[in-house]
Coordinates of C-alpha atoms in Angstrom, one line a residue:
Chain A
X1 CA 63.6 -57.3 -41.7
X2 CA 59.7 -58.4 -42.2
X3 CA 59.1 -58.7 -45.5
X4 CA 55.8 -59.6 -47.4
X5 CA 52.2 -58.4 -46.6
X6 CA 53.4 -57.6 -43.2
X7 CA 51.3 -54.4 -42.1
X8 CA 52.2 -52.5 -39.5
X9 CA 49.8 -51.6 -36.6
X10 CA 47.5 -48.7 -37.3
X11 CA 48.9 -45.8 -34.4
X12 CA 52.4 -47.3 -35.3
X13 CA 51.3 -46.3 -38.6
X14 CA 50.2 -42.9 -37.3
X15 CA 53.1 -42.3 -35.3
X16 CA 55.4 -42.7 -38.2
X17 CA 53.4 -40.3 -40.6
X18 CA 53.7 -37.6 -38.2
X19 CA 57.4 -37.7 -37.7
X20 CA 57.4 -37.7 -41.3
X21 CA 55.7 -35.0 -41.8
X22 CA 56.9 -31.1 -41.2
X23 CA 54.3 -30.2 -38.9
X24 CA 54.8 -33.3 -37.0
X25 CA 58.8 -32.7 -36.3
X26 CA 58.2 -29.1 -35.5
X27 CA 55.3 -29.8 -32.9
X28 CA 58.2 -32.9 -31.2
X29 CA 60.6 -29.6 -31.5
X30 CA 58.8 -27.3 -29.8
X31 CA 57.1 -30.3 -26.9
X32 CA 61.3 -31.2 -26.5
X33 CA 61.8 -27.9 -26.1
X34 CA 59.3 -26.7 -23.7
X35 CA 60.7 -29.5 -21.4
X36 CA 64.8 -28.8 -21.8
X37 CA 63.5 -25.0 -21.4
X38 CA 61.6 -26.3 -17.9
X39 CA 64.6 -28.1 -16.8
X40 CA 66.7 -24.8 -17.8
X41 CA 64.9 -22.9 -15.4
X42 CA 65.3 -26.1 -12.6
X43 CA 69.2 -25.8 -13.2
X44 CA 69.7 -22.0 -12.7
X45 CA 67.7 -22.6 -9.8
X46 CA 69.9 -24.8 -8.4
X47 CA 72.6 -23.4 -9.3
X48 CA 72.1 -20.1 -7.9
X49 CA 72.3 -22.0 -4.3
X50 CA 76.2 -21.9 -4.5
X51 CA 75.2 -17.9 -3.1
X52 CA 73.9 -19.5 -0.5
X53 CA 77.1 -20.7 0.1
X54 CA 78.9 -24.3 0.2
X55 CA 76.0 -26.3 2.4
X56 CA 73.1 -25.7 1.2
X57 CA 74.9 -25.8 -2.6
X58 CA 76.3 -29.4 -1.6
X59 CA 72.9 -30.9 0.2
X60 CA 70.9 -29.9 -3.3
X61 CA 73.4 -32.0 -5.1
X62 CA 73.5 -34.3 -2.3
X63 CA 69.3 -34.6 -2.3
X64 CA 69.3 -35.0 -6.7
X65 CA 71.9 -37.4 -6.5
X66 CA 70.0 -39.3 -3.4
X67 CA 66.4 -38.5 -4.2
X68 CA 64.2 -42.0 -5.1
X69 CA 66.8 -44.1 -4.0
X70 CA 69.5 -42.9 -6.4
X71 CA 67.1 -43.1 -9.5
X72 CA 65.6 -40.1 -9.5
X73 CA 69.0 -38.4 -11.3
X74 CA 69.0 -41.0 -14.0
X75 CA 64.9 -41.1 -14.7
X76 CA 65.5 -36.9 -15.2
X77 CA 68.7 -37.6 -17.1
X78 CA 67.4 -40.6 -19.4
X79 CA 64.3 -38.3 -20.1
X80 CA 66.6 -35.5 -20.9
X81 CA 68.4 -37.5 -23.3
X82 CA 65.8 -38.3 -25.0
X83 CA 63.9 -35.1 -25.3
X84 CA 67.9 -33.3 -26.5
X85 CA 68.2 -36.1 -29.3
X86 CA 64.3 -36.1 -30.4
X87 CA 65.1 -31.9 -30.4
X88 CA 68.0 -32.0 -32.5
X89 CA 67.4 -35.1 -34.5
X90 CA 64.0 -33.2 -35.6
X91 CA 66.0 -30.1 -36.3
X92 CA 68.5 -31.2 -38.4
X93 CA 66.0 -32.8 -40.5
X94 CA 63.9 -30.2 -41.2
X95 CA 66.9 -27.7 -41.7
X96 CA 68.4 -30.2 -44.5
X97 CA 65.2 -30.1 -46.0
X98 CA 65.1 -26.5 -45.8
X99 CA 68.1 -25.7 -47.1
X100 CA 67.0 -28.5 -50.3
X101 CA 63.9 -26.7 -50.4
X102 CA 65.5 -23.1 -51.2
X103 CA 68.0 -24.5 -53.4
X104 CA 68.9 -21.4 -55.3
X105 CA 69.5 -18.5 -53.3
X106 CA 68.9 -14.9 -54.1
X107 CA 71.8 -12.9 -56.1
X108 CA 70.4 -9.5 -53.7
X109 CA 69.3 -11.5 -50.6
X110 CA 66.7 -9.2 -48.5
X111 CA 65.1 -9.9 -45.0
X112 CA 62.2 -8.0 -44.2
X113 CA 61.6 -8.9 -40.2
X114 CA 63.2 -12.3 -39.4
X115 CA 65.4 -11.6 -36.4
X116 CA 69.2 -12.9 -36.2
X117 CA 68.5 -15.1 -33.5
X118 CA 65.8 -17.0 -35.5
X119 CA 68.5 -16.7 -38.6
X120 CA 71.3 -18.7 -36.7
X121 CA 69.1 -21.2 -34.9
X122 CA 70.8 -24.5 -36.1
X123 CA 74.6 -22.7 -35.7
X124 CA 73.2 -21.5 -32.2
X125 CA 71.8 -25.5 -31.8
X126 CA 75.0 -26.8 -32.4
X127 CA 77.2 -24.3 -30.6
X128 CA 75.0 -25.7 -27.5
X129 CA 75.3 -29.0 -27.9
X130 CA 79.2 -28.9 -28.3
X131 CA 79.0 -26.7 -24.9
X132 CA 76.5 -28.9 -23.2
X133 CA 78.6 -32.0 -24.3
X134 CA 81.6 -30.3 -22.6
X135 CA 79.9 -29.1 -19.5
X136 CA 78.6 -32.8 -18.9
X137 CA 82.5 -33.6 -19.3
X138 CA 83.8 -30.8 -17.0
X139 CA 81.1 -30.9 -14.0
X140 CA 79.3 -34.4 -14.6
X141 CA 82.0 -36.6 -15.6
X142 CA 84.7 -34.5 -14.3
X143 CA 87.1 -35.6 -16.4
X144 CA 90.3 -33.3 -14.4
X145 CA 91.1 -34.8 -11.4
X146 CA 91.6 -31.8 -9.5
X147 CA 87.6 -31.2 -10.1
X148 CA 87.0 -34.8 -8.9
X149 CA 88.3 -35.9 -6.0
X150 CA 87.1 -32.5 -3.5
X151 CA 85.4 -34.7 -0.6
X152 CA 83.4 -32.3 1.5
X153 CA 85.5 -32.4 4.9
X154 CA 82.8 -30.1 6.9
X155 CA 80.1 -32.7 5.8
X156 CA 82.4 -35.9 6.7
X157 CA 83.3 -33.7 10.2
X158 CA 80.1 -33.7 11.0
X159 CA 78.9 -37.2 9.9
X160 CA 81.2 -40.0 10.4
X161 CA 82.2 -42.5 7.8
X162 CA 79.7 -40.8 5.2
X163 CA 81.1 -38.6 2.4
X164 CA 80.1 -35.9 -0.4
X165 CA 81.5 -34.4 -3.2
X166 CA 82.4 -30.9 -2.8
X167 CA 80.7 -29.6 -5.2
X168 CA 80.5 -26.2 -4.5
X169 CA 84.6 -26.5 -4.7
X170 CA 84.7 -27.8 -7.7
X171 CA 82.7 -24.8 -9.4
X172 CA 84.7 -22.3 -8.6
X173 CA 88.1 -24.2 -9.1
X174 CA 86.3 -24.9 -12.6
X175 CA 86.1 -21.7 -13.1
X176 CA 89.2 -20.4 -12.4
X177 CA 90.2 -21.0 -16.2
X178 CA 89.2 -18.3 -18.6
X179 CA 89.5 -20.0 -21.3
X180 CA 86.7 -22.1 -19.5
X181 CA 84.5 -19.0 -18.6
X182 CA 84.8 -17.8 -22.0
X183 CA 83.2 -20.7 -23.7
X184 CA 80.3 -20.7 -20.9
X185 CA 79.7 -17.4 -21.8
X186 CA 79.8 -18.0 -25.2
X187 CA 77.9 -21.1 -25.0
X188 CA 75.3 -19.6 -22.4
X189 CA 75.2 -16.6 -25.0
X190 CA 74.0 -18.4 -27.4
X191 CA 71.5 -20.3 -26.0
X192 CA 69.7 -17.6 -25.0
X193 CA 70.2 -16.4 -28.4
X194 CA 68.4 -19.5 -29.3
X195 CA 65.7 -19.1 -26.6
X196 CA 65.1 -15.8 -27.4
X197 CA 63.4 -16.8 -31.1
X198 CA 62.9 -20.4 -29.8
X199 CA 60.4 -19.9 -26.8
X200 CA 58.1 -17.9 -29.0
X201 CA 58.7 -20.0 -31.5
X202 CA 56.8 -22.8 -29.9
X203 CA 53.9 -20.9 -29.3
X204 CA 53.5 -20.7 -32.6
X205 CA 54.2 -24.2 -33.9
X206 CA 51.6 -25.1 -31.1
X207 CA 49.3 -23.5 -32.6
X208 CA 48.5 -20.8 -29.9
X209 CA 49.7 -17.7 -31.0
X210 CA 47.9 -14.7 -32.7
X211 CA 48.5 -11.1 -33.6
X212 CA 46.6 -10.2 -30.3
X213 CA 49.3 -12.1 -28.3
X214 CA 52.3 -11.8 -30.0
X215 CA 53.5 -9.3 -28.4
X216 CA 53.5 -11.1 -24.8
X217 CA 55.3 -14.5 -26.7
X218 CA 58.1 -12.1 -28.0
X219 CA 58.5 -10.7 -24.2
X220 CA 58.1 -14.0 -22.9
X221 CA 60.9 -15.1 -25.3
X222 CA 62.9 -12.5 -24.3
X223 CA 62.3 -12.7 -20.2
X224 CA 63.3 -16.5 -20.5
X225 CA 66.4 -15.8 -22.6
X226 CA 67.7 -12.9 -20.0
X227 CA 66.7 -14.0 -17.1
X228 CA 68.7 -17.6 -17.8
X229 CA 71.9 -15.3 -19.6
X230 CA 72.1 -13.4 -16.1
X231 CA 71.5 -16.8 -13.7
X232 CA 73.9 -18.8 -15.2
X233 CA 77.0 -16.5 -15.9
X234 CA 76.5 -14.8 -12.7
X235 CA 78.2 -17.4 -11.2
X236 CA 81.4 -17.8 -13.4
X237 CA 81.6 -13.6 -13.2
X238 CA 81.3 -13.8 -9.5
X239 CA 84.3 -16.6 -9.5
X240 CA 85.7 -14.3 -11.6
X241 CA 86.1 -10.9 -9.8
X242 CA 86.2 -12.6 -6.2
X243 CA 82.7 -12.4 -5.0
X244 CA 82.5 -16.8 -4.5
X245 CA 86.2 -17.9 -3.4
X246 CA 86.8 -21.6 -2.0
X247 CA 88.2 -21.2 1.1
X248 CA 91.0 -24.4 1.4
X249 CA 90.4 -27.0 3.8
X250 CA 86.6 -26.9 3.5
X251 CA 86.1 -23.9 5.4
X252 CA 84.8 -24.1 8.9
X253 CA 82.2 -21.2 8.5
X254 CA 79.8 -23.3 7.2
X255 CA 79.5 -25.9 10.0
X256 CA 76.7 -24.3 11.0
X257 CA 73.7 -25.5 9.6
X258 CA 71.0 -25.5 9.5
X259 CA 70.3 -22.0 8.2
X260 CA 72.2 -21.5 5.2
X261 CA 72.5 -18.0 4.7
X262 CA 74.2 -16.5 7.3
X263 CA 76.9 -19.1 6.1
X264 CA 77.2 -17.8 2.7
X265 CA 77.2 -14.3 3.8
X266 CA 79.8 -15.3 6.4
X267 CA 81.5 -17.4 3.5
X268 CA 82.0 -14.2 1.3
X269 CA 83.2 -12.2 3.5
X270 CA 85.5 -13.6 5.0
X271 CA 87.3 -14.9 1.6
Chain B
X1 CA 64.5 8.5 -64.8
X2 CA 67.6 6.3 -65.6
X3 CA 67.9 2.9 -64.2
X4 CA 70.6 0.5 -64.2
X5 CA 68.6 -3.5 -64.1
X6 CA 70.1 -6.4 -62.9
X7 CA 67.9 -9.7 -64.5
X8 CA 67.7 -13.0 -64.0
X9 CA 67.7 -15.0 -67.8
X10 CA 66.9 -18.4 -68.0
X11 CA 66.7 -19.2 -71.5
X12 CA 65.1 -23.0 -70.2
X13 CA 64.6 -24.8 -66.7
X14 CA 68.1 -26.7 -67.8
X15 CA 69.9 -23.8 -68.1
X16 CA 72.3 -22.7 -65.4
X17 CA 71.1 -18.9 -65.8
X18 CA 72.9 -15.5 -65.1
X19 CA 72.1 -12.0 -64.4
X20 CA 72.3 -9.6 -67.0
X21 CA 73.2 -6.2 -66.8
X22 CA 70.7 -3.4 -68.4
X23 CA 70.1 0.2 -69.1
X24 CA 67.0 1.7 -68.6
X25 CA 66.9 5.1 -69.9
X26 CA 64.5 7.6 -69.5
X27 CA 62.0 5.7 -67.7
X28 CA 58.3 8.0 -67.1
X29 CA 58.1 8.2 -63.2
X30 CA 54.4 7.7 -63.5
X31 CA 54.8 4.3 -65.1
X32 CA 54.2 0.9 -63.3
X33 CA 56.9 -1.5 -62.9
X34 CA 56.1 -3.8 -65.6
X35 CA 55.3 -1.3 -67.7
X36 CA 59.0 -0.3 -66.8
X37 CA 59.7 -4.0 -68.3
X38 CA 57.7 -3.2 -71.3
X39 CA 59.8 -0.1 -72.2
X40 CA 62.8 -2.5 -71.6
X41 CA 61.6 -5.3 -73.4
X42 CA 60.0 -3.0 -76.4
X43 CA 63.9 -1.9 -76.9
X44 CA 65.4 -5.4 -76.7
X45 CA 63.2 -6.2 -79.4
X46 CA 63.8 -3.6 -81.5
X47 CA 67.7 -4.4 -81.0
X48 CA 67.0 -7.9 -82.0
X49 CA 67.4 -9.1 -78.6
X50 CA 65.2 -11.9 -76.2
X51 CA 62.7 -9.9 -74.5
X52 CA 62.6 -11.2 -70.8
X53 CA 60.3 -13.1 -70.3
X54 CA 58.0 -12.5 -67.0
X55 CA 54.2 -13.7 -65.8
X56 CA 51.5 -11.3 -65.7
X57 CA 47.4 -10.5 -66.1
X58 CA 45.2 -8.4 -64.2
X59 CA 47.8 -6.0 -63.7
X60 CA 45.8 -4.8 -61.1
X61 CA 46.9 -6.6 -58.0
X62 CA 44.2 -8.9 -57.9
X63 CA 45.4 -12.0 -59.8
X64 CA 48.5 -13.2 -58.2
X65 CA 49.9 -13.5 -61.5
X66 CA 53.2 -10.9 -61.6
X67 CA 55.8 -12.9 -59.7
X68 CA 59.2 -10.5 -59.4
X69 CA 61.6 -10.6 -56.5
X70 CA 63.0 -7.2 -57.0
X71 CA 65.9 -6.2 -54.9
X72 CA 65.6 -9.4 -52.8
X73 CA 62.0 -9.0 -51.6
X74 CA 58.6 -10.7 -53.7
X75 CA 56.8 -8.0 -55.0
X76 CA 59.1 -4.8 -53.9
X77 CA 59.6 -3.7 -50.3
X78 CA 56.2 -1.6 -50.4
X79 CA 54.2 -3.5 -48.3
X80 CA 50.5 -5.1 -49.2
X81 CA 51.1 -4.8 -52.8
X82 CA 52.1 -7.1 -56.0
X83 CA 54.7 -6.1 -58.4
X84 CA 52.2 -4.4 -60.6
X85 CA 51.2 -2.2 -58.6
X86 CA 54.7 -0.9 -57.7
X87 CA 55.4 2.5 -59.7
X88 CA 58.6 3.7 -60.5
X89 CA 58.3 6.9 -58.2
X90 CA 59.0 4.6 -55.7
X91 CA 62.5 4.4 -57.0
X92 CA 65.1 7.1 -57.0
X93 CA 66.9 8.0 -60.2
X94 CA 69.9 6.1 -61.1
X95 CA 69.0 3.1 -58.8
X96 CA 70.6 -0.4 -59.9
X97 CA 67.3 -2.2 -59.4
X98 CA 67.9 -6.3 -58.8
X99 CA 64.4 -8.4 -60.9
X100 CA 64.6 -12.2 -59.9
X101 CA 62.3 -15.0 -59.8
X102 CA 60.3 -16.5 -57.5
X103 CA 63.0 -18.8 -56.0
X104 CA 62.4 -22.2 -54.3
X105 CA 62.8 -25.9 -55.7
X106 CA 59.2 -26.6 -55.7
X107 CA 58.5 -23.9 -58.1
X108 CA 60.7 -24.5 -60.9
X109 CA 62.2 -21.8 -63.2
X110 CA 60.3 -22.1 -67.0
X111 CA 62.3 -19.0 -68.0
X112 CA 63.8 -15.9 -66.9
X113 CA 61.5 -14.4 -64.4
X114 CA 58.9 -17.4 -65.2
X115 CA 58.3 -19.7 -62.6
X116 CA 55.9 -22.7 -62.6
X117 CA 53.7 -22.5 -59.5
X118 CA 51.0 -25.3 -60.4
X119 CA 52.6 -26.8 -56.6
X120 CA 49.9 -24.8 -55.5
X121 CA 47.4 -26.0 -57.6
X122 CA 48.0 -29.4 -56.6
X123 CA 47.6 -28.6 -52.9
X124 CA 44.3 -27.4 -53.7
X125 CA 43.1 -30.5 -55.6
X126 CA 44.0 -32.3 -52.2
X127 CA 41.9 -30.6 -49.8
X128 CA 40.9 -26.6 -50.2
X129 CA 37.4 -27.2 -51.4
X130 CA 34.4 -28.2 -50.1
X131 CA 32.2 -31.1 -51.8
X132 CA 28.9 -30.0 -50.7
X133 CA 26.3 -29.2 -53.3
X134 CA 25.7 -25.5 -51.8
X135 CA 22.6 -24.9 -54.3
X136 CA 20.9 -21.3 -54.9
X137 CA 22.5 -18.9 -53.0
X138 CA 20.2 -19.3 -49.0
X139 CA 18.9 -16.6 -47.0
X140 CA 21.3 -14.6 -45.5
X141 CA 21.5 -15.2 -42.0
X142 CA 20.0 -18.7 -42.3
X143 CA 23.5 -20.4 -42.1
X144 CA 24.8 -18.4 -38.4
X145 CA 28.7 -17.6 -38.3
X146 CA 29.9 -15.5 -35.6
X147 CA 31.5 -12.6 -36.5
X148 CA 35.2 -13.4 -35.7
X149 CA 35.0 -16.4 -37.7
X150 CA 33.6 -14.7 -40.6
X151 CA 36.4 -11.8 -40.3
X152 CA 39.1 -14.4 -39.9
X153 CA 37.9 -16.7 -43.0
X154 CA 37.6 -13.6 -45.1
X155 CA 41.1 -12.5 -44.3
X156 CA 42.3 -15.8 -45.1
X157 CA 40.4 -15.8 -48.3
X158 CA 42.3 -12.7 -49.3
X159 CA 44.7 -15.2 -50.7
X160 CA 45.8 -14.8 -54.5
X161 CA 48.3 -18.0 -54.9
X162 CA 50.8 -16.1 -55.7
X163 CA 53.4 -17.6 -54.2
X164 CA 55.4 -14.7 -52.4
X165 CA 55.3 -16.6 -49.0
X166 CA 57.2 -19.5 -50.5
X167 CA 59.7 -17.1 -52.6
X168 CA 60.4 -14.9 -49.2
X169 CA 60.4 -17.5 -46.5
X170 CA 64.2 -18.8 -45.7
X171 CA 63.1 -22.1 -46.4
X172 CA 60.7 -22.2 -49.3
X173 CA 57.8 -23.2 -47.1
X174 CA 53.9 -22.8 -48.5
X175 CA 52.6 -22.6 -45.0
X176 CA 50.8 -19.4 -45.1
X177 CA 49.5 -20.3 -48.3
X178 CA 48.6 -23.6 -47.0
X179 CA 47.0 -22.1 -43.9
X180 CA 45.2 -19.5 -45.7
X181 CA 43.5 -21.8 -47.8
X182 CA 42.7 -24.3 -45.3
X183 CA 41.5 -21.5 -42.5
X184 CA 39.1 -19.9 -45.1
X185 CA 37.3 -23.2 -45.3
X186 CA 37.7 -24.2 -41.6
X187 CA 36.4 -21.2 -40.1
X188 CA 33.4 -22.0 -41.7
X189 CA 30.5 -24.4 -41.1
X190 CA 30.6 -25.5 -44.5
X191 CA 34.1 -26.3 -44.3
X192 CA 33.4 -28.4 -41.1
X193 CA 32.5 -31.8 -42.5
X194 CA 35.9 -32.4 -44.4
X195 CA 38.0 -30.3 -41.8
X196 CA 40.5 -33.2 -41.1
X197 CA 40.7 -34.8 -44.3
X198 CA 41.2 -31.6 -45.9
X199 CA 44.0 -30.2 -43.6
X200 CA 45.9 -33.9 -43.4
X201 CA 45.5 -34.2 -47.5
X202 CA 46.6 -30.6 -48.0
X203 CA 50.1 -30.6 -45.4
X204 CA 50.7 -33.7 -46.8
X205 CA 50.4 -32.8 -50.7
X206 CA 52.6 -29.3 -49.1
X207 CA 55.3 -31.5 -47.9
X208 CA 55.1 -34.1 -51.1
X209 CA 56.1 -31.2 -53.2
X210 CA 59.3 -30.6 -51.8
X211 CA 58.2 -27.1 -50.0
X212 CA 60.3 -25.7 -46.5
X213 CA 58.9 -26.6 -43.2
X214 CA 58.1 -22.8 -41.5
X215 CA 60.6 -21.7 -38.7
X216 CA 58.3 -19.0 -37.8
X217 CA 60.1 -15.9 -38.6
X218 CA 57.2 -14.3 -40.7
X219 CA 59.0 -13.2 -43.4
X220 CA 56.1 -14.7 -45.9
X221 CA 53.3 -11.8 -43.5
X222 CA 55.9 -9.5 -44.2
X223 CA 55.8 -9.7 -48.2
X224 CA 52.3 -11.3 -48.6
X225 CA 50.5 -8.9 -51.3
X226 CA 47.2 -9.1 -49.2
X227 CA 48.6 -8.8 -45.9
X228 CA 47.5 -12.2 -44.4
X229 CA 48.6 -12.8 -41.1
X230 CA 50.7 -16.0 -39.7
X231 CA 47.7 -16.6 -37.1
X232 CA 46.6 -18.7 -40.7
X233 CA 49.7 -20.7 -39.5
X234 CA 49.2 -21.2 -36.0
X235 CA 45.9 -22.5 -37.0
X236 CA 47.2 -24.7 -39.7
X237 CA 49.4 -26.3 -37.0
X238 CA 46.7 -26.4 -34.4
X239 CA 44.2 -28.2 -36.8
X240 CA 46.8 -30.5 -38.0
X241 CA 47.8 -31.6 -34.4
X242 CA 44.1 -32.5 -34.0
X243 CA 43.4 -34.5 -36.9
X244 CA 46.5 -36.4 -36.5
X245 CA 45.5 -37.2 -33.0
X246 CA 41.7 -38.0 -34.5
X247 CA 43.2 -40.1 -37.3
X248 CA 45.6 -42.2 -34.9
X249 CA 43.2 -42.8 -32.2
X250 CA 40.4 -43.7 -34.6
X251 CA 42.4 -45.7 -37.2
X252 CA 41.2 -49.2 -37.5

């Protein structure tokens, strides 16, 4: 610890002040935000490749985990790391405060227009980071065995004395739980719940709403929240009724590249 | 009309406070709602009792004065008005009709519906003036200001202080008080000069007081008296964001 007449630099100075401050913690919430919400709309995306079927779902994972030499996963995780904490960090200091500041509450307690979603926002917060801490344990980590050790055998068929993880396997054996599918949907649910106040939201801590365009931010808010509800858990509902099975022994439909969609077509089917 | 009145009393900011049950019997439809309170408080007396205690002047909606959460909303659920200007035919006969304070920790209960809002004044003695000596009044026109800047600084000006933002808002927060204030001036060329320095000195002064930060559910445009919209607060952000950049990249 510096002690004395030590000053610190001026934009260290600066920096400080403005995390400090409310303003300054709501504009790092709503900057985090817009980039988890960015790499939201990059995951669905990639995720909806398992209709594609089992290559072209295992070559994306395949190209993230390969991409700039093997760094490229950890430069987009590090960054995410640090944009979730800075999020939540931020949020759960200004809600502390908040709750201090309204210290008494009202005997008849009345909202005029504030919607539910915006009401729950740190129990919606929280609800997601439990679920995202236990996705990152079920598909990252893989903690169950039988989710980590699926070698894709068409991919090592084809390619001598290289290997890949299956990981279009592993989804739907993942999902074959419904205890598990019920706390994505849950978890999904509420994120979107979350989105759905949280993407307008940021407009407006950004300083770039007005009356004239609220109206687009609230459909905007809502788009985003739907859109990711229906791409994400329309892959644990289609495990679900049947639609994406996993073939055993790695399936020999799909050694057929390069075109992947006659193989998931093919794939589906024929499960 | 009979009413049945559920009332804060505070008898001191120490005091824990309860809410007290009272008649009020034939009460004129055509009479305001403090005058409502006068009727009230005109028996208590003559019972012997504590009148209850509550702020108000103009009674004309102008002040900003009358500060009654009644039935969980600042200033009644009619929109774009104070508490003064609320009449009883708004209410339905035999209605139990819930009066509170102003609640939030930076404006401190003085007694029963009383609340101490010179938070506000203190914001304004950081920043939402302008120290220009504007002399005899100039020729109109002389000074240009477009007219969306002129409509937007007038709306903002609307502002009475009195506080229903921060007794509404989930979280206490002053920030469309805060923005009002400082967009009046901003919008303004005469509010140009001291633009930085007044919106840095004012959100910090907000946040020194121990106000909410927003979470931008607009419940404060919802019960604000004069209507003001959050755009005030989309601007306050906006200006804020600049003058912190300004102020760290010019720092020395």
């Amino acid at each position: 610890m510096i002690k004395g007449n030590y000053k610190m630099n001026p934009l260290g100075k600066a920096i400080l002040q403005f995390w400090r401050s409310s303003i300054g913690r709501k504009i790092v919430v709503a900057l985090t935000g817009v980039l988890l919400v960015l790499f939201l709309f990059g995951h669905v995306a990639g995720n909806l490749l398992i209709f594609q079927g089992r290559e072209a779902m295992n070559s994306y994972a395949q190209f993230l985990h390969e991409m700039l030499h093997g760094q490229g996963v950890w430069i987009a995780r590090i960054g995410l790391l640090v944009a979730f904490v800075l999020h939540i960090w931020a949020t759960i200091s200004l809600t502390r405060e908040n709750k201090e500041a309204r210290n008494a509450r009202y005997a008849c307690d009345n909202t005029v227009q504030a919607s539910r979603s915006s009401r729950i926002m740190i129990w919606s917060g929280l609800t997601v980071l439990a679920f995202v801490i236990f996705h990152i344990f079920h598909f990252t980590i893989r903690v169950d065995p039988d989710l980590a050790n699926l070698p894709d055998t068409a991919y090592a068929a084809e390619n001598p004395g290289e290997s890949r993880h299956d990981v279009y396997a592993m989804v739907i054996k993942g999902f074959q739980n419904p205890l598990v599918v019920l706390f994505y949907i849950v978890g999904i649910t509420l994120l979107c719940s979350h989105l759905s106040h949280g993407v307008a939201s940021l407009f407006q801590t950004l300083g770039l709403r007005s009356r004239k365009t609220s109206g687009f931010e609230t459909k905007l808010s809502w788009a985003v929240a739907i859109a990711l509800w229906i791409g994400f858990l329309s892959i644990p509902f289609a495990v679900m009724v049947g639609a994406l099975k996993n073939k055993p022994g790695g399936g020999h439909a799909e050694v057929a590249p390069p075109s992947g969609a006659p193989v998931a077509i093919a794939d589906i089917h024929e499960g | 009309m009979n009413l049945t009145l559920k009332v804060w009393r505070q008898k001191n900011p120490d005091d824990h406070g309860r809410i007290e049950t009272y008649e009020a019997k034939d009460i004129p439809e055509e009479c305001s709602f403090l005058e409502m309170l006068d009727i009230v408080n005109e028996r208590i007396i003559t019972e012997g009792g504590d009148p209850i205690h509550f702020d108000h002047d103009c009674r004309e909606g102008i002040c900003g004065t009358c500060s009654l959460t009644i039935n969980g909303i600042p200033h009644s659920k009619e929109r774009g008005i104070t508490a003064c200007q609320v009449h009883m035919r708004k209410f339905r006969d035999g209605d139990t009709i819930w009066i509170e304070p102003f609640r939030a920790r930076a404006f401190p209960i003085v007694r029963d519906l009383v609340v101490d809002r010179t938070a506000f004044d203190r914001i304004i003695a950081a920043g939402g003036y302008i120290s220009v000596r504007t002399g005899s009044a100039q020729d109109a026109n002389a000074l240009p200001v477009s007219k969306d800047d002129a409509d937007a600084s007038f709306d903002a000006a609307a502002c009475i202080g009195c506080g229903a933002c921060v007794a509404a808002c989930k979280n206490a927060s002053a920030m469309l008080f805060v923005g009002a204030k400082a967009s009046h001036l901003n919008h303004l060329p005469q509010g140009q000069p001291e633009k930085d320095r007044r919106v840095l000195a004012m959100v910090r002064q907000m946040d020194a007081e121990g106000f909410g930060n927003c979470t931008n559910q607009y419940e404060c445009e919802a019960v604000c008296p004069k209507s003001i919209s959050a755009d005030v607060i989309a601007k306050l952000n906006r200006d804020y964001a600049i003058a912190v950049a300004k102020e760290a990249t010019t720092a020395s």
